[in-house]
Amino acid sequence: MTSVIKFKPDPNIGIMKPLRDWIDLSGYYSFKADPDQVGEKEGWYDGFEGSPIYVHSSWNEQNPVWDLYFGKAWYLKKFYVPLPAEDGVAWIVFEGAGYLTKAWINGKFAGEHKGSFSSFRFKVDVKQGWNALAVEIDNTPTRTLPVWDEMPNALFFHYGGIQRPVRLEFAKEPYITDLTFTSSQDGRFSIATKVSGNADVTVSLSRGNRVLYEGKSGNVDDRLASPEPWSPENPALYDLTVSTGSDAVLERVGFRSVEVKADGIYLNGKRVFLKGFGRHEDFPVTGKYMPGSVLIRDFYLMKELNANSFRTSHYPYSNDHLDLADQMGFLVILEAPVAGMASYAHRNPDAFFSDPSFLKDAKAQLAEMIAEHKNRPSVIAYSVANEPESVTQASKAFLDELKKLARSLDPTRPVTHVSYRLLEDVDYDTDDFISINSYNGWYSMPGDPHQGAIKTRQVAEELHRKYGKPVLVTEFGAEGIAGIHSDPPVMWSEEYQALFIEEYVTQLKSADGVCGLHVWNFADFRIPQNVKWALLNRKGVFTRDRQPKLAAQKLKQLYGEIPAYY
Ligand code: GCU
C-alpha cells in the first residue's frame, strides 16, 4: 500500500526539496527488454507480462541476462493514491533515467526526455486508488551524450534504466517553477523566484531554528549581517524557504565567493588548492545508482585522504551525491555529459562538431544541469566537455557555444573545458581556467612516470605562461590491479600506480600556475569489454568495492602535505 508522504521538514537533507506532498515510486517493478522494438506498437504501456526488477538502479547487473543488453526496455508499476487529487497539479518526477525515456500513466502518454543525468518531470493526471506507470527506456548506443558510437572505446560502461529516484509530486496553484540564489561571502545575496501564477511570495533564511532574514517578495537583493562563509573546512548551510502560501520549496544555500585570477582560484578571497579526484557513479549491481551508504563511505574516505574537491566526470551526479558535497564541504567542478568523442571525432572532427542536432542536445543537457544545481555552494565551476577533440575551428565553435550558454545561464561561476590535447588545444582562450588530462608515464612514455611528470609540469607551466590562467590537472593516474605487487614498480602493479601519483604530485604541487590536482580515479569502475582492460578501469586508488590500494595510503600523505590555501 503506497501512502502519500505528508511533507515533514528534515534538517539533514541537502538541496532543493519541494515542501510538497509526494509519493515515492521506487521499489519493485515489472521489467521487459524490447529488442525488437515492438512495445509501443503492441501497447505495452497498457500492461505486459514482465519479470521483477528494482528501481532505482541500472538494469544491467540486476540479472546476468540483462548485463550486456543495450536497447529498448520497459518498466511497469502499479501504485496507490489514497487521497483524491485536490485542485492543483501532479507530476511524475525522474531524477535520472535514460538515455531516452517515455512515460505513460494509466495508458495515457505523459512525455519523453533525452539524457540520463538530469531531473525531468511530466505533468500527469492520477486518480484516487490504483494507477499504473509504464516507462520505456532506450539506451541504444548511438550519438547520445556521452557519445557511444564507438562502444568498445567508450570511457565507461553504458548502463541503462531508471537509475535515480522517481516520485509523484503534487502542488497547489500558484506554485514555484524556478528559484535562483546567488551570494558572496560578505553576506550580499539575491533571490529570484518564478511562479506559475500571481502570488504573494515570501522568503526566509534560517540556520537551525533561528530565522535570520524574512522578505515579502520572491525577488530580493539584500545582505545578511556577518554570515558564516561556506568552505570545505566549514560547510555552513542556511535554509532558504520560499513560499507562495499554497506552495513552498526549501533550498540549502551557502555564502561564499569564487573568483579566478591569473595565479589561481580564490575561495572567499583566499587562493585555494584543489586536491581531489575524478570520480564516477558506478557500483556493483546497482550500476549507475550510488546508494546513500556508498556515498557516505566515499565522502569519509575522501576526507581521510585530505581531499577537498572532485569533478563530476563525465556527467552531472545525483542530488544525493551533490547534497553531500554541500554538507561535507567539497569543491565541485560540475561537468556536462559531453564526453566520449575522442575516438570518433579523432577521425572526422568537423563532421561531429558541426552536427546541429548534437549541439542542440549538448546545449539542452548543459542547461538542465545548470538549472538543477546552480544554487549549490559546493559547485564552484562548470566543465562543458571532457576531452573534446578541440584542435579544429569546428570543435572550437562548438565549445564556445556551450561556454557562452553556461555564462548566460549563470554568470557567477567560472567555466572550462577539459583537454587531453594539451599544447595543441585551440580553445583555452575562452576558458576561465585551463583543465588538462595527462597520462605521460602511462599511455605515453610508458614505464617512466618520473619523466612523464616532469613533461606534464613543463606543459602546465607553458600553458600558464601563454594564457596567463591557472591550470587544473583534472586527470593523471595509472592502472593498479589490486593485489598485483612488484619490486621494482612495474606497470599495472599497485607500486607503479603509487609511484606514478607520487611523481606527479611532487612535480606539480608547486608548479607555476597549477591550482589543483585531481587523481584519475577515486575508485575502479566498469568499462565496456575490450582488449585493453580487464573488465574494469583500474586507475582507482580504491577498488570498486571501496577498499584501499597502496596508492590510497600514498595519496593521503601527499595531499596531507599540501596546504589547502597557498
Ligand atoms: C581519459 C578519460 C577518462 C578515462 C581515462 C583513462 O582521459 O577522460 O574517462 O577513463 O582517460 O583512460 O583511464
XYZ file of C-alpha atoms and ligand atoms in Angstrom:
579
model
C 0.000 0.000 0.000
C 1.542 3.277 -1.113
C 0.956 6.207 1.287
C 1.149 9.897 0.468
C 4.172 11.138 2.395
C 2.870 14.305 4.108
C 5.894 16.568 3.958
C 7.941 16.604 7.214
C 10.853 19.104 7.148
C 14.093 17.103 7.624
C 17.074 19.289 8.582
C 19.507 16.751 7.271
C 18.516 16.606 3.673
C 20.516 18.641 1.260
C 19.316 20.590 -1.653
C 16.098 21.949 -3.037
C 13.342 19.789 -1.792
C 9.826 20.812 -2.740
C 7.872 21.108 0.523
C 5.085 19.267 -1.264
C 3.111 16.048 -0.886
C 4.723 13.242 -2.795
C 4.590 9.506 -3.374
C 7.861 7.614 -3.685
C 7.680 5.366 -6.767
C 10.899 3.460 -6.116
C 10.718 -0.253 -5.400
C 9.947 -3.357 -7.411
C 8.727 -3.017 -10.980
C 7.898 -5.435 -13.749
C 10.575 -5.335 -16.472
C 10.801 -6.494 -20.080
C 13.527 -5.962 -22.680
C 12.202 -4.962 -26.118
C 14.990 -5.866 -28.567
C 12.542 -5.966 -31.496
C 11.213 -2.516 -30.564
C 7.540 -3.646 -30.733
C 6.406 -2.414 -27.283
C 4.762 0.805 -28.404
C 3.092 -0.820 -31.428
C 1.730 -3.627 -29.209
C 0.579 -1.195 -26.491
C 2.828 -2.349 -23.663
C 2.016 0.942 -21.976
C -1.317 -0.671 -21.083
C 0.453 -3.552 -19.387
C 2.722 -6.522 -20.132
C 3.989 -9.727 -18.510
C 7.474 -8.992 -17.235
C 9.942 -10.048 -14.579
C 10.889 -8.323 -11.311
C 13.457 -5.552 -11.241
C 14.359 -2.916 -8.655
C 14.080 0.830 -9.212
C 16.198 2.840 -8.837
C 19.318 1.085 -10.216
C 20.630 0.253 -13.675
C 19.059 -2.910 -15.163
C 22.391 -4.389 -16.316
C 23.828 -6.075 -13.242
C 20.490 -6.987 -11.652
C 20.321 -10.074 -13.884
C 23.223 -11.530 -15.961
C 20.721 -11.882 -18.824
C 20.396 -8.064 -18.951
C 24.083 -7.349 -18.280
C 25.127 -6.626 -21.868
C 21.671 -5.529 -23.041
C 21.675 -2.129 -24.741
C 18.440 -1.058 -26.389
C 14.761 -0.549 -25.558
C 13.233 -1.900 -22.325
C 10.017 -1.381 -20.373
C 9.089 -0.877 -16.716
C 5.605 -1.208 -15.221
C 4.418 -0.360 -11.721
C 1.025 -0.155 -10.077
C 0.779 2.468 -7.327
C -1.978 3.588 -4.977
C -3.067 7.205 -4.498
C -5.048 7.257 -1.242
C -6.416 10.792 -1.473
C -8.481 12.438 -4.199
C -6.324 14.778 -6.270
C -7.280 18.233 -4.951
C -7.076 21.280 -7.186
C -3.542 21.709 -8.414
C -1.079 19.704 -10.409
C 0.678 16.382 -10.225
C 3.975 15.456 -11.843
C 5.883 12.279 -12.364
C 9.451 13.291 -11.480
C 12.513 11.312 -12.617
C 15.837 12.389 -11.109
C 17.762 10.369 -13.680
C 16.689 7.773 -16.288
C 17.711 7.020 -19.834
C 19.009 7.651 -22.251
C 15.633 8.221 -23.928
C 12.675 7.999 -21.525
C 8.944 7.860 -22.359
C 6.239 7.548 -19.683
C 2.528 6.687 -19.533
C 0.118 6.977 -16.614
C -2.895 4.656 -16.870
C -2.043 4.145 -20.563
C -2.055 7.908 -21.256
C 1.203 9.259 -22.728
C 2.844 11.732 -20.274
C 6.008 12.810 -22.048
C 9.518 11.975 -23.227
C 13.022 13.109 -22.311
C 16.560 12.784 -23.676
C 19.515 12.452 -21.296
C 20.340 10.203 -18.347
C 21.859 12.529 -15.791
C 19.424 15.374 -15.005
C 15.979 15.530 -13.394
C 12.891 15.929 -15.542
C 9.168 15.929 -14.850
C 5.915 15.363 -16.776
C 2.562 16.793 -15.721
C 0.142 13.866 -15.218
C -3.430 13.042 -14.219
C -3.762 10.435 -11.490
C -6.913 9.128 -9.871
C -7.680 8.145 -6.310
C -6.974 4.442 -5.892
C -4.806 2.253 -8.118
C -2.862 3.779 -11.001
C -0.300 2.345 -13.411
C 3.035 3.813 -14.505
C 4.636 2.445 -17.693
C 8.101 3.619 -18.737
C 10.001 2.887 -21.941
C 13.780 3.406 -21.757
C 16.026 3.351 -24.825
C 19.786 3.311 -24.347
C 20.691 2.070 -27.792
C 24.365 3.132 -28.200
C 24.191 5.979 -30.732
C 25.159 9.661 -30.926
C 23.967 10.195 -27.369
C 25.550 12.271 -24.591
C 28.040 10.923 -23.567
C 28.746 9.531 -27.015
C 28.576 5.781 -27.592
C 29.049 5.453 -31.359
C 32.266 3.575 -30.769
C 31.157 1.391 -27.896
C 34.390 -0.525 -27.241
C 36.345 2.718 -26.935
C 33.804 4.188 -24.619
C 35.173 5.634 -21.435
C 32.835 3.863 -19.053
C 30.075 1.262 -19.079
C 26.857 2.140 -20.877
C 24.303 1.305 -18.203
C 20.590 1.807 -18.818
C 17.430 2.180 -16.764
C 15.666 4.254 -14.125
C 18.863 4.942 -12.232
C 17.876 7.657 -9.767
C 14.784 8.352 -7.594
C 11.318 8.613 -9.200
C 8.268 10.055 -7.491
C 4.811 11.520 -7.929
C 4.683 15.114 -6.704
C 1.640 17.282 -6.006
C 1.410 21.071 -5.851
C -1.347 23.616 -5.498
C -1.562 26.695 -7.652
C 0.199 29.061 -7.699
C 3.404 27.001 -7.393
C 7.095 27.816 -7.692
C 8.632 26.929 -11.057
C 12.191 28.213 -10.579
C 14.418 29.659 -7.863
C 17.847 31.262 -8.218
C 20.044 32.152 -5.245
C 23.389 33.894 -5.590
C 25.595 35.116 -2.765
C 29.026 36.229 -1.696
C 30.982 35.516 1.460
C 30.306 39.064 2.828
C 26.582 38.354 3.136
C 25.266 40.023 -0.007
C 22.685 37.817 -1.727
C 19.987 37.852 -4.357
C 16.908 35.674 -4.781
C 14.913 35.361 -7.996
C 11.704 33.338 -7.957
C 9.423 32.279 -10.821
C 5.817 31.296 -10.015
C 3.088 29.620 -12.108
C 0.616 32.485 -11.427
C 0.105 35.625 -9.380
C 1.201 35.091 -5.799
C 2.412 36.930 -2.700
C 5.779 35.291 -2.308
C 7.621 35.315 0.994
C 11.205 34.253 1.597
C 13.180 33.445 4.711
C 16.727 32.494 5.562
C 17.312 30.471 8.690
C 20.012 28.466 10.362
C 18.877 25.708 12.683
C 15.803 27.225 14.390
C 16.946 30.828 14.078
C 15.244 32.869 11.332
C 17.870 35.384 10.231
C 16.074 37.082 7.381
C 12.487 37.432 6.159
C 11.299 39.092 2.955
C 7.904 39.835 1.393
C 8.963 39.292 -2.215
C 10.384 36.499 -4.320
C 12.888 38.841 -5.923
C 15.307 40.219 -3.386
C 18.761 41.851 -3.363
C 19.871 42.267 0.213
C 22.520 41.461 2.769
C 22.764 39.116 5.733
C 24.879 40.545 8.535
C 28.118 38.596 9.091
C 27.180 35.199 7.748
C 29.448 32.178 8.249
C 31.150 31.732 4.853
C 30.759 28.252 3.290
C 34.057 26.431 2.751
C 35.365 22.821 2.815
C 36.608 23.408 6.352
C 33.284 24.926 7.458
C 30.435 23.990 5.075
C 27.930 26.334 6.751
C 24.485 25.867 5.186
C 21.417 28.110 5.503
C 17.824 27.095 4.831
C 16.216 29.287 2.196
C 12.443 28.795 2.252
C 10.322 30.380 -0.474
C 6.529 30.239 -0.215
C 3.505 31.327 -2.221
C 1.102 30.471 0.586
C -0.121 27.364 -1.274
C 3.290 26.026 -2.296
C 6.781 26.147 -0.839
C 10.307 24.975 -1.585
C 13.408 24.681 0.553
C 16.935 25.253 -0.720
C 20.076 24.691 1.362
C 22.414 27.503 0.408
C 25.716 28.959 1.461
C 27.512 32.291 1.446
C 30.749 32.008 -0.488
C 32.697 33.755 -3.253
C 34.625 32.129 -6.101
C 36.993 34.125 -8.273
C 39.611 33.139 -10.842
C 42.772 35.236 -11.151
C 45.864 34.585 -13.254
C 47.621 32.829 -10.385
C 44.832 30.724 -9.021
C 41.266 30.085 -7.943
C 40.154 32.130 -4.923
C 37.532 30.932 -2.452
C 36.248 33.614 -0.077
C 39.205 35.794 -1.024
C 41.854 33.123 -0.334
C 43.761 31.194 -3.008
C 42.670 27.554 -2.689
C 44.482 24.453 -3.978
C 42.064 21.819 -5.323
C 43.075 18.381 -4.059
C 40.848 15.601 -5.224
C 39.581 13.200 -7.788
C 37.813 12.466 -10.951
C 35.003 10.124 -9.869
C 32.257 8.014 -11.459
C 28.818 6.918 -10.330
C 29.500 3.201 -10.581
C 28.944 0.401 -8.062
C 28.486 -3.360 -8.288
C 24.903 -4.485 -9.012
C 23.336 -1.018 -8.665
C 25.367 0.174 -11.670
C 24.992 3.912 -12.147
C 22.958 4.308 -8.959
C 25.089 5.179 -5.938
C 23.325 4.112 -2.714
C 23.485 6.727 0.036
C 25.578 4.419 2.206
C 28.222 4.053 -0.535
C 28.303 7.832 -0.986
C 28.760 8.279 2.740
C 31.744 5.905 2.695
C 33.227 7.672 -0.338
C 32.980 11.078 1.287
C 34.571 9.926 4.543
C 37.364 8.277 2.525
C 37.938 11.463 0.501
C 38.105 13.466 3.726
C 40.520 10.919 5.201
C 42.751 11.351 2.122
C 42.832 15.130 2.777
C 40.904 15.861 -0.401
C 38.715 18.948 -0.788
C 37.466 18.641 -4.362
C 36.168 16.479 -7.212
C 34.915 16.749 -10.788
C 31.594 15.122 -11.748
C 33.366 13.211 -14.576
C 31.736 12.915 -17.096
C 28.112 13.902 -16.327
C 26.163 15.672 -13.554
C 25.956 13.469 -10.457
C 22.817 12.726 -8.442
C 21.223 15.062 -5.919
C 22.211 12.668 -3.120
C 25.820 12.898 -4.323
C 25.926 16.687 -4.510
C 23.879 17.134 -1.318
C 26.791 15.504 0.488
C 29.271 17.783 -1.255
C 27.325 20.806 0.040
C 27.013 19.303 3.500
C 30.505 17.862 3.949
C 32.342 20.634 2.117
C 33.769 19.641 -1.278
C 34.617 21.986 -4.143
C 32.907 20.557 -7.216
C 33.641 21.043 -10.913
C 30.229 20.207 -12.382
C 30.682 18.572 -15.781
C 28.110 18.315 -18.576
C 27.660 14.883 -20.202
C 29.629 15.946 -23.289
C 32.287 13.224 -23.466
C 33.345 10.085 -25.291
C 34.027 11.896 -28.543
C 37.744 11.389 -28.826
C 37.870 8.161 -30.827
C 35.234 9.059 -33.436
C 35.978 12.790 -33.696
C 39.655 11.954 -33.938
C 38.999 10.680 -37.442
C 36.458 13.268 -38.506
C 36.202 16.215 -36.070
C 34.334 18.541 -38.387
C 31.512 16.098 -39.080
C 30.984 15.743 -35.358
C 31.101 19.288 -34.125
C 29.158 20.858 -36.953
C 26.191 18.487 -36.445
C 23.404 20.883 -35.340
C 21.403 18.175 -33.545
C 24.444 17.213 -31.483
C 24.957 20.842 -30.460
C 21.244 21.184 -29.687
C 21.308 18.134 -27.403
C 24.505 19.291 -25.710
C 23.020 22.713 -25.031
C 19.787 21.223 -23.691
C 21.626 18.938 -21.268
C 24.020 21.670 -20.163
C 21.056 23.954 -19.451
C 19.259 21.241 -17.470
C 22.405 20.599 -15.432
C 22.793 24.278 -14.521
C 19.084 24.726 -13.724
C 19.232 21.788 -11.318
C 22.444 22.576 -9.435
C 23.009 26.345 -9.795
C 22.175 27.102 -6.144
C 24.690 24.720 -4.621
C 27.579 26.262 -2.644
C 29.767 23.239 -3.454
C 29.585 23.832 -7.233
C 32.394 26.297 -7.935
C 32.728 25.905 -11.738
C 31.320 24.260 -14.849
C 33.121 21.987 -17.307
C 31.258 21.997 -20.619
C 33.036 18.920 -22.057
C 35.632 16.197 -21.376
C 38.323 15.588 -23.985
C 36.553 17.062 -26.982
C 38.829 16.849 -29.993
C 39.469 20.595 -29.533
C 42.073 21.070 -32.280
C 39.872 22.421 -35.089
C 37.784 25.545 -35.627
C 34.652 23.375 -35.768
C 35.303 21.985 -32.299
C 36.207 25.461 -31.045
C 32.943 26.912 -32.339
C 31.029 24.033 -30.719
C 32.714 24.513 -27.327
C 32.424 28.293 -27.418
C 28.679 27.969 -27.984
C 28.438 25.826 -24.848
C 30.556 28.191 -22.767
C 28.519 31.190 -23.930
C 25.342 29.397 -22.899
C 26.760 28.452 -19.482
C 27.762 32.066 -18.808
C 24.385 33.393 -19.930
C 22.543 30.950 -17.648
C 24.864 31.549 -14.694
C 27.306 34.482 -14.881
C 28.514 33.792 -11.306
C 30.665 30.694 -11.990
C 33.888 30.156 -13.952
C 33.764 27.868 -16.990
C 36.292 25.498 -18.513
C 36.627 22.562 -20.905
C 38.787 19.522 -20.093
C 41.512 18.921 -22.658
C 43.793 15.987 -23.428
C 45.305 17.729 -26.462
C 47.468 19.852 -24.166
C 49.598 22.303 -26.223
C 47.667 21.598 -29.457
C 44.301 22.639 -27.998
C 42.814 25.710 -29.729
C 40.152 26.594 -27.205
C 41.799 27.744 -23.960
C 41.231 31.413 -24.777
C 37.545 31.159 -23.789
C 38.192 29.254 -20.545
C 38.377 30.982 -17.147
C 40.938 28.392 -16.052
C 42.667 25.643 -18.036
C 41.942 21.952 -17.364
C 44.220 19.218 -18.671
C 44.264 15.420 -18.560
C 47.745 13.952 -18.746
C 48.933 10.362 -18.854
C 52.611 10.847 -19.606
C 54.150 7.799 -17.921
C 51.205 5.564 -18.864
C 49.705 5.865 -22.379
C 52.712 7.916 -23.490
C 56.195 7.461 -22.007
C 55.023 4.092 -20.566
C 57.159 2.890 -17.654
C 58.661 6.334 -16.990
C 56.470 8.214 -14.506
C 59.338 10.460 -13.402
C 59.965 11.926 -16.851
C 56.229 11.787 -17.507
C 55.567 14.024 -14.511
C 58.334 16.431 -15.484
C 56.904 16.663 -19.030
C 53.432 17.369 -17.664
C 54.865 20.072 -15.397
C 56.534 21.727 -18.368
C 53.273 21.643 -20.348
C 51.262 23.082 -17.440
C 53.748 25.891 -16.840
C 53.905 26.710 -20.551
C 50.093 26.917 -20.764
C 50.023 29.127 -17.654
C 52.652 31.440 -19.143
C 50.988 31.512 -22.593
C 47.401 32.175 -21.445
C 48.000 33.842 -18.069
C 45.469 31.483 -16.478
C 45.663 28.927 -13.675
C 45.893 25.272 -14.693
C 43.962 22.450 -13.026
C 45.268 18.950 -13.743
C 41.892 17.237 -13.981
C 43.254 13.739 -14.671
C 46.505 11.884 -14.051
C 46.862 8.288 -12.957
C 47.933 4.735 -13.764
C 46.256 1.332 -13.650
C 46.926 -0.593 -10.424
C 45.428 -4.065 -10.236
C 44.565 -4.695 -6.572
C 46.847 -7.434 -5.229
C 49.422 -7.193 -8.015
C 52.748 -6.206 -6.469
C 56.199 -5.809 -7.971
C 59.640 -4.641 -6.956
C 60.780 -2.700 -8.850
C 57.450 -0.937 -9.563
C 56.252 -2.196 -12.956
C 53.175 -1.086 -14.887
C 49.833 -2.487 -13.644
C 51.212 -3.100 -10.160
C 49.981 -1.192 -7.085
C 53.543 0.043 -6.572
C 53.710 1.563 -10.066
C 50.365 3.323 -9.558
C 51.515 4.759 -6.215
C 54.859 5.844 -7.696
C 53.115 7.463 -10.693
C 50.895 9.503 -8.388
C 53.827 10.439 -6.129
C 55.890 11.657 -9.105
C 53.015 13.782 -10.407
C 52.077 15.336 -7.053
C 55.751 16.055 -6.291
C 56.309 17.776 -9.642
C 53.008 19.598 -9.982
C 52.069 20.747 -6.459
C 54.460 23.686 -6.696
C 54.473 24.169 -10.459
C 53.861 27.692 -11.672
C 50.172 28.373 -12.170
C 48.954 24.903 -11.162
C 45.885 25.414 -8.954
C 44.913 21.820 -8.281
C 45.283 18.104 -8.865
C 42.550 15.525 -9.451
C 43.732 11.920 -9.490
C 42.076 9.645 -12.046
C 40.189 7.965 -10.444
C 38.720 7.698 -6.905
C 37.716 4.048 -7.464
C 37.894 1.354 -10.139
C 34.855 1.393 -12.427
C 33.270 -0.760 -15.083
C 34.013 -0.233 -18.757
C 32.787 -1.958 -21.954
C 34.556 -5.207 -22.733
C 37.676 -4.575 -24.855
C 41.234 -5.816 -25.363
C 42.937 -3.027 -23.346
C 41.222 -3.507 -19.986
C 40.191 -6.493 -17.870
C 36.504 -5.618 -17.187
C 37.345 -2.538 -15.096
C 39.347 0.624 -15.495
C 41.677 0.061 -12.539
C 43.084 3.555 -12.126
C 41.082 3.852 -8.900
C 43.051 4.433 -5.713
C 40.239 2.343 -4.185
C 38.818 -0.863 -5.594
C 35.262 -0.858 -6.979
C 34.018 -2.034 -3.542
C 35.919 0.801 -1.865
C 38.947 -0.989 -0.411
C 42.262 0.919 -0.441
C 45.180 0.192 -2.763
C 48.744 1.265 -1.915
C 48.082 4.492 -3.853
C 45.391 5.487 -1.331
C 47.815 5.469 1.588
C 50.389 7.318 -0.509
C 47.885 9.940 -1.624
C 46.725 10.572 1.969
C 50.278 11.513 2.876
C 50.840 13.573 -0.314
C 47.584 15.551 -0.110
C 48.165 15.986 3.650
C 51.417 17.807 2.849
C 49.737 20.336 0.522
C 48.178 23.284 2.371
C 44.567 23.900 1.257
C 45.253 27.614 0.930
C 48.509 28.880 -0.527
C 40.582 9.702 -20.299
C 39.157 9.908 -19.934
C 38.705 9.015 -18.829
C 39.332 7.640 -18.984
C 40.822 7.839 -18.809
C 41.581 6.519 -18.893
O 41.348 10.727 -20.050
O 38.761 11.219 -19.670
O 37.308 8.941 -18.879
O 38.838 6.728 -18.076
O 41.302 8.643 -19.853
O 41.962 6.190 -19.996
O 41.734 5.885 -17.869
